[in-house]
CSV table of C-alpha atoms in Angstrom, one decimal:
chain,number,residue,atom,x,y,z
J,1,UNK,CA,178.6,153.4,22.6
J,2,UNK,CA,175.7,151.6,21.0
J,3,UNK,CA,176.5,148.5,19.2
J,4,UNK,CA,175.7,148.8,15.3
J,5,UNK,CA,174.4,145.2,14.5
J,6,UNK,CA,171.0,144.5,16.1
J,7,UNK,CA,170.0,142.0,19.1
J,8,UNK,CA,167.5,140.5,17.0
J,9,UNK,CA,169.3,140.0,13.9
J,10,UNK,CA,169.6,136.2,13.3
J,11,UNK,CA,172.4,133.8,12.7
J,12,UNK,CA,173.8,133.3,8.8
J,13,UNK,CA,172.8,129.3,8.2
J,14,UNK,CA,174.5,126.8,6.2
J,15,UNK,CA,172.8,124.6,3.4
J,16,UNK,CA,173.9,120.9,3.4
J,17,UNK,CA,176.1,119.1,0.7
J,18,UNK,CA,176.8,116.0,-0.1
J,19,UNK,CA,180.6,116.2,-0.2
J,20,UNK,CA,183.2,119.4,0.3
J,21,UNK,CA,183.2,121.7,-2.0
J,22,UNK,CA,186.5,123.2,-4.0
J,23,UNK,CA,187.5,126.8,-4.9
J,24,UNK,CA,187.4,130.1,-3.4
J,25,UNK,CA,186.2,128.6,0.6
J,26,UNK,CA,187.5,128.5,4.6
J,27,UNK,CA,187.1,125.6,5.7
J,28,UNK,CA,186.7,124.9,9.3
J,29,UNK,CA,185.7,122.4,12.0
J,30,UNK,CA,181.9,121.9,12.2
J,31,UNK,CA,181.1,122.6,16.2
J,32,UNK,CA,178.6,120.3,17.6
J,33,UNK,CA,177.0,122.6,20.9
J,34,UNK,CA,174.7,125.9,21.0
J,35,UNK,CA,175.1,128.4,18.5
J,36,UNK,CA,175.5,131.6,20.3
J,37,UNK,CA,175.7,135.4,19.6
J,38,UNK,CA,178.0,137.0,22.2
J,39,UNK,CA,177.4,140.8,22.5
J,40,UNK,CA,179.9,143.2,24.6
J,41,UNK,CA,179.5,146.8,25.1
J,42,UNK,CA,181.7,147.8,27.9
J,43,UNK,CA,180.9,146.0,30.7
J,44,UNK,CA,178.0,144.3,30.0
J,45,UNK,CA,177.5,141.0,28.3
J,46,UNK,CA,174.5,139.3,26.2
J,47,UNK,CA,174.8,136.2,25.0
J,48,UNK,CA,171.9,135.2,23.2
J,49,UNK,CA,170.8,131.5,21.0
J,50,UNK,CA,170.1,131.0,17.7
J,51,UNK,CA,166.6,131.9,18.5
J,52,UNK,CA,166.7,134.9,20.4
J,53,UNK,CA,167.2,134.0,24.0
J,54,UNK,CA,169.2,134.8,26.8
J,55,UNK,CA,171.3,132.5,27.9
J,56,UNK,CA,173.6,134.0,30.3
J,57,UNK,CA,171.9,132.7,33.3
J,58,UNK,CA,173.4,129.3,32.3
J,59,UNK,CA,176.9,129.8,31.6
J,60,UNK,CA,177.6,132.5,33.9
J,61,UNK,CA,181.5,131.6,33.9
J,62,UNK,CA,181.4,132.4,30.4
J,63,UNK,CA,180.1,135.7,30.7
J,64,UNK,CA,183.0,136.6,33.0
J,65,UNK,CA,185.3,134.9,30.0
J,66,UNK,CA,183.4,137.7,27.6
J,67,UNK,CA,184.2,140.6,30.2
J,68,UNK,CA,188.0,138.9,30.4
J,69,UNK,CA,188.9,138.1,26.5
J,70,UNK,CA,186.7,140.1,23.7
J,71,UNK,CA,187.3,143.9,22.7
J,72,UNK,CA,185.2,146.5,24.7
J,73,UNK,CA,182.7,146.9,21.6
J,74,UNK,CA,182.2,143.4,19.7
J,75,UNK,CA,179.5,141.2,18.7
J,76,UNK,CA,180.8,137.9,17.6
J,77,UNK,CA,179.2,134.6,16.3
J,78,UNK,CA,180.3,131.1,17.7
J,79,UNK,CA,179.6,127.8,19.3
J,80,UNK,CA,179.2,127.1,23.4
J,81,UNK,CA,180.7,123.7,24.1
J,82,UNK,CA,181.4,121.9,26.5
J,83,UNK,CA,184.4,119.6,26.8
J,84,UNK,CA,184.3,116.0,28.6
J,85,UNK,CA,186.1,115.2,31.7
J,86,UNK,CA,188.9,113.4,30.2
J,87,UNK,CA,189.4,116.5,27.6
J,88,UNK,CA,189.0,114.0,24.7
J,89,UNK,CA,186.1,114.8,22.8
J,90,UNK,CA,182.7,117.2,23.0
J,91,UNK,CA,180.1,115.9,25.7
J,92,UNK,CA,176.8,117.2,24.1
J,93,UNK,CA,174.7,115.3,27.1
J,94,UNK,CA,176.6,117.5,29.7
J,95,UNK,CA,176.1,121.1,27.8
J,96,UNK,CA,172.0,120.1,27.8
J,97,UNK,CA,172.0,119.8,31.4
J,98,UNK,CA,173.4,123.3,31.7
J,99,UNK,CA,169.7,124.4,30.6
J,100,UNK,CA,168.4,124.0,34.4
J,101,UNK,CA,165.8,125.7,35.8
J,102,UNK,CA,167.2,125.9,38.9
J,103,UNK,CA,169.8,128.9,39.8
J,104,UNK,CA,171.4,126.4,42.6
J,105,UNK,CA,172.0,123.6,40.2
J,106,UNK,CA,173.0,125.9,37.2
J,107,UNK,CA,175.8,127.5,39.6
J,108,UNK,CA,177.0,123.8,40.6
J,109,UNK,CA,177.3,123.3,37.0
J,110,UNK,CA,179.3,126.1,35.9
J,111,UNK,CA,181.7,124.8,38.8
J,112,UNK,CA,181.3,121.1,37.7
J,113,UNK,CA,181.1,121.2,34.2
J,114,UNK,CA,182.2,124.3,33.3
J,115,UNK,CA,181.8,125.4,29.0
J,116,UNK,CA,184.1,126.9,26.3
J,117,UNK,CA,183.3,129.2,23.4
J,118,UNK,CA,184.6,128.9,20.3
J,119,UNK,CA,184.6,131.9,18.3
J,120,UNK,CA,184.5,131.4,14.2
J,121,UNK,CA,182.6,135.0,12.9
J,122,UNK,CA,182.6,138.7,13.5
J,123,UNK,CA,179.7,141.0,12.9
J,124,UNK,CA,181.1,144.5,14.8
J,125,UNK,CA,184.2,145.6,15.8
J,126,UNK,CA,184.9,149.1,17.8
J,127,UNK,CA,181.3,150.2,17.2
J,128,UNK,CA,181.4,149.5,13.2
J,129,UNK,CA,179.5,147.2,11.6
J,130,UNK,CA,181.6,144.3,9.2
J,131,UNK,CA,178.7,142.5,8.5
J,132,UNK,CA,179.3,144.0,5.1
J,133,UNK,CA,182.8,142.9,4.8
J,134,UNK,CA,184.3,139.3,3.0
J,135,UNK,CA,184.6,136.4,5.2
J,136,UNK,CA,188.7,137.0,4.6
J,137,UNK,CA,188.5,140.2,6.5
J,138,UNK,CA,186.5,139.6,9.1
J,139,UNK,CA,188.6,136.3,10.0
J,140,UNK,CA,191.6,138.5,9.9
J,141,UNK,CA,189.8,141.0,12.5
J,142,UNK,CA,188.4,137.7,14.3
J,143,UNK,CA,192.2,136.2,14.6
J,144,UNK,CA,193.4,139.9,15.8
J,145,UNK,CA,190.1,140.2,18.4
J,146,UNK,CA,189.7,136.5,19.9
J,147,UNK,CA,193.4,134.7,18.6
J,148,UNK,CA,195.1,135.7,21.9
J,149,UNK,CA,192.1,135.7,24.4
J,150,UNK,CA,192.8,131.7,25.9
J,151,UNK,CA,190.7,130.6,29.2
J,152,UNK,CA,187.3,129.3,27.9
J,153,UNK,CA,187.4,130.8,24.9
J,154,UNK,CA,188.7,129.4,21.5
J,155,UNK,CA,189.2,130.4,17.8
J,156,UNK,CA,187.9,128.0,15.3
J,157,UNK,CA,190.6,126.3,13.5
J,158,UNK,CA,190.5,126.9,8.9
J,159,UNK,CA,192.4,125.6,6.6
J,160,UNK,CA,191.8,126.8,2.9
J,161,UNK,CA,192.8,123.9,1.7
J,162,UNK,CA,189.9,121.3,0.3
J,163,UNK,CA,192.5,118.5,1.0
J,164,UNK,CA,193.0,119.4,4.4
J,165,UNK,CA,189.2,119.9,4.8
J,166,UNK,CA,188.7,116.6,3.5
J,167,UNK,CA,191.2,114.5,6.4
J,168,UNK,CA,189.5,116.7,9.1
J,169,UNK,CA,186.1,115.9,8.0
J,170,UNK,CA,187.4,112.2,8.7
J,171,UNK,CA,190.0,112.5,11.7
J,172,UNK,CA,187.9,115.2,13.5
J,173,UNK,CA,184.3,113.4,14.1
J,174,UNK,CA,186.9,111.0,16.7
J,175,UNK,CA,186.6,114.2,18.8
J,176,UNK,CA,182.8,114.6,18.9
J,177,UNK,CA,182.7,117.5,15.9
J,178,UNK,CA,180.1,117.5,13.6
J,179,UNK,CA,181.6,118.0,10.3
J,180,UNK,CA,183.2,120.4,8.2
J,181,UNK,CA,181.9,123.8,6.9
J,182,UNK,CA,182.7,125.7,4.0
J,183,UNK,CA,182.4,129.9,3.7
J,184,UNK,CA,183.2,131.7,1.1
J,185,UNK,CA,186.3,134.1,1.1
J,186,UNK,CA,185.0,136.6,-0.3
J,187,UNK,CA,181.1,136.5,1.0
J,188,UNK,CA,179.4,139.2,3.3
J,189,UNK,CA,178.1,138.0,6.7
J,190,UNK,CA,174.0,137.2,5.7
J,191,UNK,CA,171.8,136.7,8.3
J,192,UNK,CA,169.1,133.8,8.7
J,193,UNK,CA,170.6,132.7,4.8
J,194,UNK,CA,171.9,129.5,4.0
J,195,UNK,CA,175.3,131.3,2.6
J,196,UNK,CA,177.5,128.7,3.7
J,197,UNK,CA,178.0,125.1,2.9
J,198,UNK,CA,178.1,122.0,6.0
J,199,UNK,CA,179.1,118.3,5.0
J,200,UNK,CA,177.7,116.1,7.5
J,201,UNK,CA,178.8,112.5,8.3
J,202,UNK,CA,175.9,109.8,7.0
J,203,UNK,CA,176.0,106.1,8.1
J,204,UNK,CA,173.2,103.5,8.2
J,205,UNK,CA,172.2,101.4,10.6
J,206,UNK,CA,169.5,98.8,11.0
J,207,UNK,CA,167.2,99.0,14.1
J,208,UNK,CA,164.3,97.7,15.6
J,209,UNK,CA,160.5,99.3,15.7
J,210,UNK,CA,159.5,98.4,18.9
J,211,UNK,CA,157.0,101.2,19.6
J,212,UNK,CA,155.2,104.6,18.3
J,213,UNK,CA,153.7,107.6,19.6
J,214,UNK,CA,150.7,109.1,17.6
J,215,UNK,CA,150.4,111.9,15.6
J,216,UNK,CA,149.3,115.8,17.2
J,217,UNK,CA,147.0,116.0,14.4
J,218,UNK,CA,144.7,112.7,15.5
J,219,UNK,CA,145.3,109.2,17.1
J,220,UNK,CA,144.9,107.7,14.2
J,221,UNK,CA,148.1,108.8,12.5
J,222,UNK,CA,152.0,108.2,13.3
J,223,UNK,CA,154.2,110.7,14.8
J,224,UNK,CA,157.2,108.4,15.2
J,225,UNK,CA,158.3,105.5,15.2
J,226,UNK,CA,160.6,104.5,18.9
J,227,UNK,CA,163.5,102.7,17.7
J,228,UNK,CA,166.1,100.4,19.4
J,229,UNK,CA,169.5,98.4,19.2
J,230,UNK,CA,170.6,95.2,21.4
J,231,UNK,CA,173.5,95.6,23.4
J,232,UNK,CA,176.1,93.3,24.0
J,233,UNK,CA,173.7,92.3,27.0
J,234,UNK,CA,170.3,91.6,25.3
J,235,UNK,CA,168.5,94.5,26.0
J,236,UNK,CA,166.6,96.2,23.5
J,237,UNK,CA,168.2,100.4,24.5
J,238,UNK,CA,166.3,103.0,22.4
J,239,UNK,CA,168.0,105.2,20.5
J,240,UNK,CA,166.2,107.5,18.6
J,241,UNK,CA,163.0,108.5,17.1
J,242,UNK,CA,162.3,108.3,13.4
J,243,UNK,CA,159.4,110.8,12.3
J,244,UNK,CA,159.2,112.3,9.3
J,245,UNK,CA,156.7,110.9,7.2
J,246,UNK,CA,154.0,112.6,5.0
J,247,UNK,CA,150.6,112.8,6.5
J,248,UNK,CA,148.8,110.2,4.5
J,249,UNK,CA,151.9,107.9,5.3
J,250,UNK,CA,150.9,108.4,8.8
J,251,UNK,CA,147.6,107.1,8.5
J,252,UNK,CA,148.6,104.1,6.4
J,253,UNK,CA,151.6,103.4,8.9
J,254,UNK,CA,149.0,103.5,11.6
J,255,UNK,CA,147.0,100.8,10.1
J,256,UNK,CA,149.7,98.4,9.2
J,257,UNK,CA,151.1,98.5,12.5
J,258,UNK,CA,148.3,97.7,14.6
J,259,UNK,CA,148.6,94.1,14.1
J,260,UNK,CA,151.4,94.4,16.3
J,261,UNK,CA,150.6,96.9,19.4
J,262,UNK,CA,151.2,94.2,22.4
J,263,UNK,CA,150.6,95.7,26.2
J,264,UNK,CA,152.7,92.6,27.4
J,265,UNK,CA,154.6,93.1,30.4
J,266,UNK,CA,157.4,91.3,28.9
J,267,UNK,CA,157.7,93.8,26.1
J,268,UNK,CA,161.6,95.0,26.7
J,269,UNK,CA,160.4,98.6,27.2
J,270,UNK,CA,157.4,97.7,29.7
J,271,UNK,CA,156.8,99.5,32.9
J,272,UNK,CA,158.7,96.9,34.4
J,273,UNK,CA,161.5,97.6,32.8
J,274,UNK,CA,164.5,96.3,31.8
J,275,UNK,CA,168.7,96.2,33.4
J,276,UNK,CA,169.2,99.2,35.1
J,277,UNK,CA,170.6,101.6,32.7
J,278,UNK,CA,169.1,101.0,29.7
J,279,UNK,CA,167.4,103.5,28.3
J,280,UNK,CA,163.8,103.6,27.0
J,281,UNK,CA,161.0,105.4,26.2
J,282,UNK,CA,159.4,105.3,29.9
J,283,UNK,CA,162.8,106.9,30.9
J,284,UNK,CA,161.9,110.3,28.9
J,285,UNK,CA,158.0,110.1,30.1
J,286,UNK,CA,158.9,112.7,32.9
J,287,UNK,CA,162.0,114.3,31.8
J,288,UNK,CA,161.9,118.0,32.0
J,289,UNK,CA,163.2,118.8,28.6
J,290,UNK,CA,160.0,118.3,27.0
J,291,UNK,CA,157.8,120.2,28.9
J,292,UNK,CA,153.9,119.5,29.2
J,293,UNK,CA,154.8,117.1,25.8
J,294,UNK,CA,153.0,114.2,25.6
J,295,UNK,CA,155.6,111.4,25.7
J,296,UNK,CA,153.7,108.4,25.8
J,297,UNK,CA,153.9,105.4,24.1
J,298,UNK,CA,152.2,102.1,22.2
J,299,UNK,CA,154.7,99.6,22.9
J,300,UNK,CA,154.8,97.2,19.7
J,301,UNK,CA,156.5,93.1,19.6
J,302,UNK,CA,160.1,93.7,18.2
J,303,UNK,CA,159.3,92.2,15.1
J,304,UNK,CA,159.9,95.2,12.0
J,305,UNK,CA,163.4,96.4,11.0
J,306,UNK,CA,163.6,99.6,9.5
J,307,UNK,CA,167.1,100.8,7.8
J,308,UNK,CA,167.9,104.4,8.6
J,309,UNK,CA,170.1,106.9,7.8
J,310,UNK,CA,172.3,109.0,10.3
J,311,UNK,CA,175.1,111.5,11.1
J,312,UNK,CA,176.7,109.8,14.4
J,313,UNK,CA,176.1,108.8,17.7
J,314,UNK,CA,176.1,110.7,21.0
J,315,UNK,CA,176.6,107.9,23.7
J,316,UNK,CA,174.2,105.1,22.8
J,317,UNK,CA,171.9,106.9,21.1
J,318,UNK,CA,171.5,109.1,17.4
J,319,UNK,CA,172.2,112.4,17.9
J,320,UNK,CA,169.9,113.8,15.6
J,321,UNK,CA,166.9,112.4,14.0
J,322,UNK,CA,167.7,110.1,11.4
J,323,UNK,CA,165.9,109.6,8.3
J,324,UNK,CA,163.8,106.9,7.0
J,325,UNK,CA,165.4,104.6,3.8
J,326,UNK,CA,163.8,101.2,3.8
J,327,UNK,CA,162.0,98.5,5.4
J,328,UNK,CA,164.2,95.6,6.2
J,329,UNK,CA,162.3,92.2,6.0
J,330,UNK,CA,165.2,90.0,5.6
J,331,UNK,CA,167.0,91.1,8.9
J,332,UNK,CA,166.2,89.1,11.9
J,333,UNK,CA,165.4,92.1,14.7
J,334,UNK,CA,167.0,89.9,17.2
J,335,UNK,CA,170.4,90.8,14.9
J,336,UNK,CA,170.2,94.5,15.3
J,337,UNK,CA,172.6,95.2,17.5
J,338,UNK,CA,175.1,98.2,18.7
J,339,UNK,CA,178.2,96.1,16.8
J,340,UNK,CA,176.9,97.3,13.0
J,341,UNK,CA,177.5,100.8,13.8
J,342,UNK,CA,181.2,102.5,12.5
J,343,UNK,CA,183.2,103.6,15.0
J,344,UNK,CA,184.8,107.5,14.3
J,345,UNK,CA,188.5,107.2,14.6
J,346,UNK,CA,189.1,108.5,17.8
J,347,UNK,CA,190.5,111.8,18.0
J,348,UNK,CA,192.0,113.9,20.6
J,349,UNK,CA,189.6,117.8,21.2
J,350,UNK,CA,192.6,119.4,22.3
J,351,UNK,CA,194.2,118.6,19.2
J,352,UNK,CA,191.5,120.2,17.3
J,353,UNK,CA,191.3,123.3,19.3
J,354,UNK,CA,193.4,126.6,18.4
J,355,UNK,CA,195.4,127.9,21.1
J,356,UNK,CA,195.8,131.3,21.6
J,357,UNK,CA,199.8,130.4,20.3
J,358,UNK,CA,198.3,128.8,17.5
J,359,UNK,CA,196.7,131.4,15.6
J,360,UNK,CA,197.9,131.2,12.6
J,361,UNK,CA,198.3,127.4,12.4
J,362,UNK,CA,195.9,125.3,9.9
């Protein structure tokens, strides 16, 4: 039987908000991993990103898990994760090493650092399409097609509740989750719309410019800016890029930062480098996530603090981009340090999880 929804139909998105919303909503555990569409017809399984490509190459155990735990004919809509050694919280470094060229290394993985699904919409069921239906129904059909399955894969936890919503949004980040994200009960499954709502964590930190990398457009213009954070050792560990700036901000950035380009080999990010597992900018120079990308850098004296905004740390560093607020001329760069930053409440993933026993728990 050929499944009714598409391979090519794209994810439904969710628009950000500042805080959670009340009334007719789901609320569930923002995932922090790949989105995936899983797709079974019989006995083959296709398990494609957000953007259209295969990925069962790379998580080959959870292909087996699809063969093992979802209905015959089902395409369903969820997160790949992957859970950290000690079972406490998400390791989003781990699951990007899963993306490895290498068929040797990506079966060593799957044995080593095996991934989980975790299953939170339904598009078909039994060769009919429910992308039609309300979100209630098609959790009801979710809870009756993945609830019971176990092994690596997962039902997303909801609440209806806003006040419930509200403690995980602050309890479950301890784990390594993203967020929280609302749906509407009674809403039809809309691909590539923003038709549901995602509150995000946002924190600020000081850091110090210590570098940039120019523009695509020209070398006269910023791309971004290389920022960093002292550890409780001294060394200046760089954690994150800041680069969204309107093109004639580029140019005038450019410009005022010139005064400080310095090819000193005492710069903390020089080619001599600094303690041995700090990370840097000439770490990622080769790194084979970024291709043919020009990663190269104008090292600049730790001199500017910038104040930026952002959603949480993975490890030492931002996990995504953060954004721009203000220049900070009263901090001392020397100040910036890994102790300003709010520590997440930590949190225990299992906790957060929903057992196949657990179905019909908040």
């Amino acid at each position: 039987m050929e499944l009714p929804v598409p391979k090519t139909i794209s994810p439904m998105l969710a628009k950000p908000a500042a805080g959670i919303p009340e009334g007719d909503y789901a609320y569930e555990p923002k995932w922090d991993g790949f989105r995936a569409m899983v797709y079974r017809e019989g006995g083959n399984v296709e398990i494609l990103s957000r953007n259209g490509r295969s990925l069962n190459r790379y998580f080959p155990e959870l292909s087996e898990a699809f063969l093992h735990g979802l209905p015959e004919e089902c395409v369903v809509d969820g997160e790949i994760i992957l859970i950290s050694r000690d079972g406490s919280r998400l390791d989003f470094d781990a699951l990007q090493q899963r993306i490895h060229p290498a068929g040797s290394r990506v079966s060593l993985l799957a044995d080593q650092t095996p991934a989980s699904f975790v299953a939170f919409d339904l598009l078909a069921l039994d060769g009919t399409d429910v992308t039609g239906e309300p979100f209630r129904r098609r959790r009801e059909n979710l809870v009756s097609a993945v609830g019971k399955a176990g092994g690596r894969l997962h039902l997303t936890r909801q609440t209806l509740d806003a006040g419930t919503a509200r403690e995980w949004f602050r309890r479950f980040e301890g784990a390594g989750l993203d967020g929280v994200v609302a749906k509407p009960l009674e809403g039809r499954y809309e691909p590539g719309k923003r038709a549901m709502t995602k509150v995000k964590h946002r924190r600020t930190a000081d850091c110090v410019v210590a570098g940039y990398r120019v523009h695509k457009s020209g070398a006269d213009r910023i791309g971004s800016l290389l920022l960093g954070l002292y550890d409780a050792a001294g060394n200046l560990a760089n954690v994150g890029v800041l680069g969204a700036f309107p093109m004639a901000r580029r140019a005038e950035l450019f410009d005022e930062l010139q005064p400080l380009v310095t090819w000193d080999p005492a710069h903390p990010w020089s080619t001599a480098g600094p303690e041995p597992g700090t990370r840097t900018p000439r770490s990622s120079e080769g790194s084979r996530w970024t291709g043919s990308k020009d990663l190269s850098f104008t090292p600049l004296r730790p001199e500017r603090v910038v104040e930026v905004a952002y959603d949480h740390m993975e490890g030492h560093r931002f996990r995504h981009p953060p954004s721009f607020l203000r220049w900070r001329p009263d901090r001392d760069p020397a100040s910036c340090g890994y102790g300003q930053l709010e520590e997440p409440v930590r949190y225990e993933l299992g906790d957060v999880l929903l057992e196949p026993a657990q179905t019909g728990k908040p």
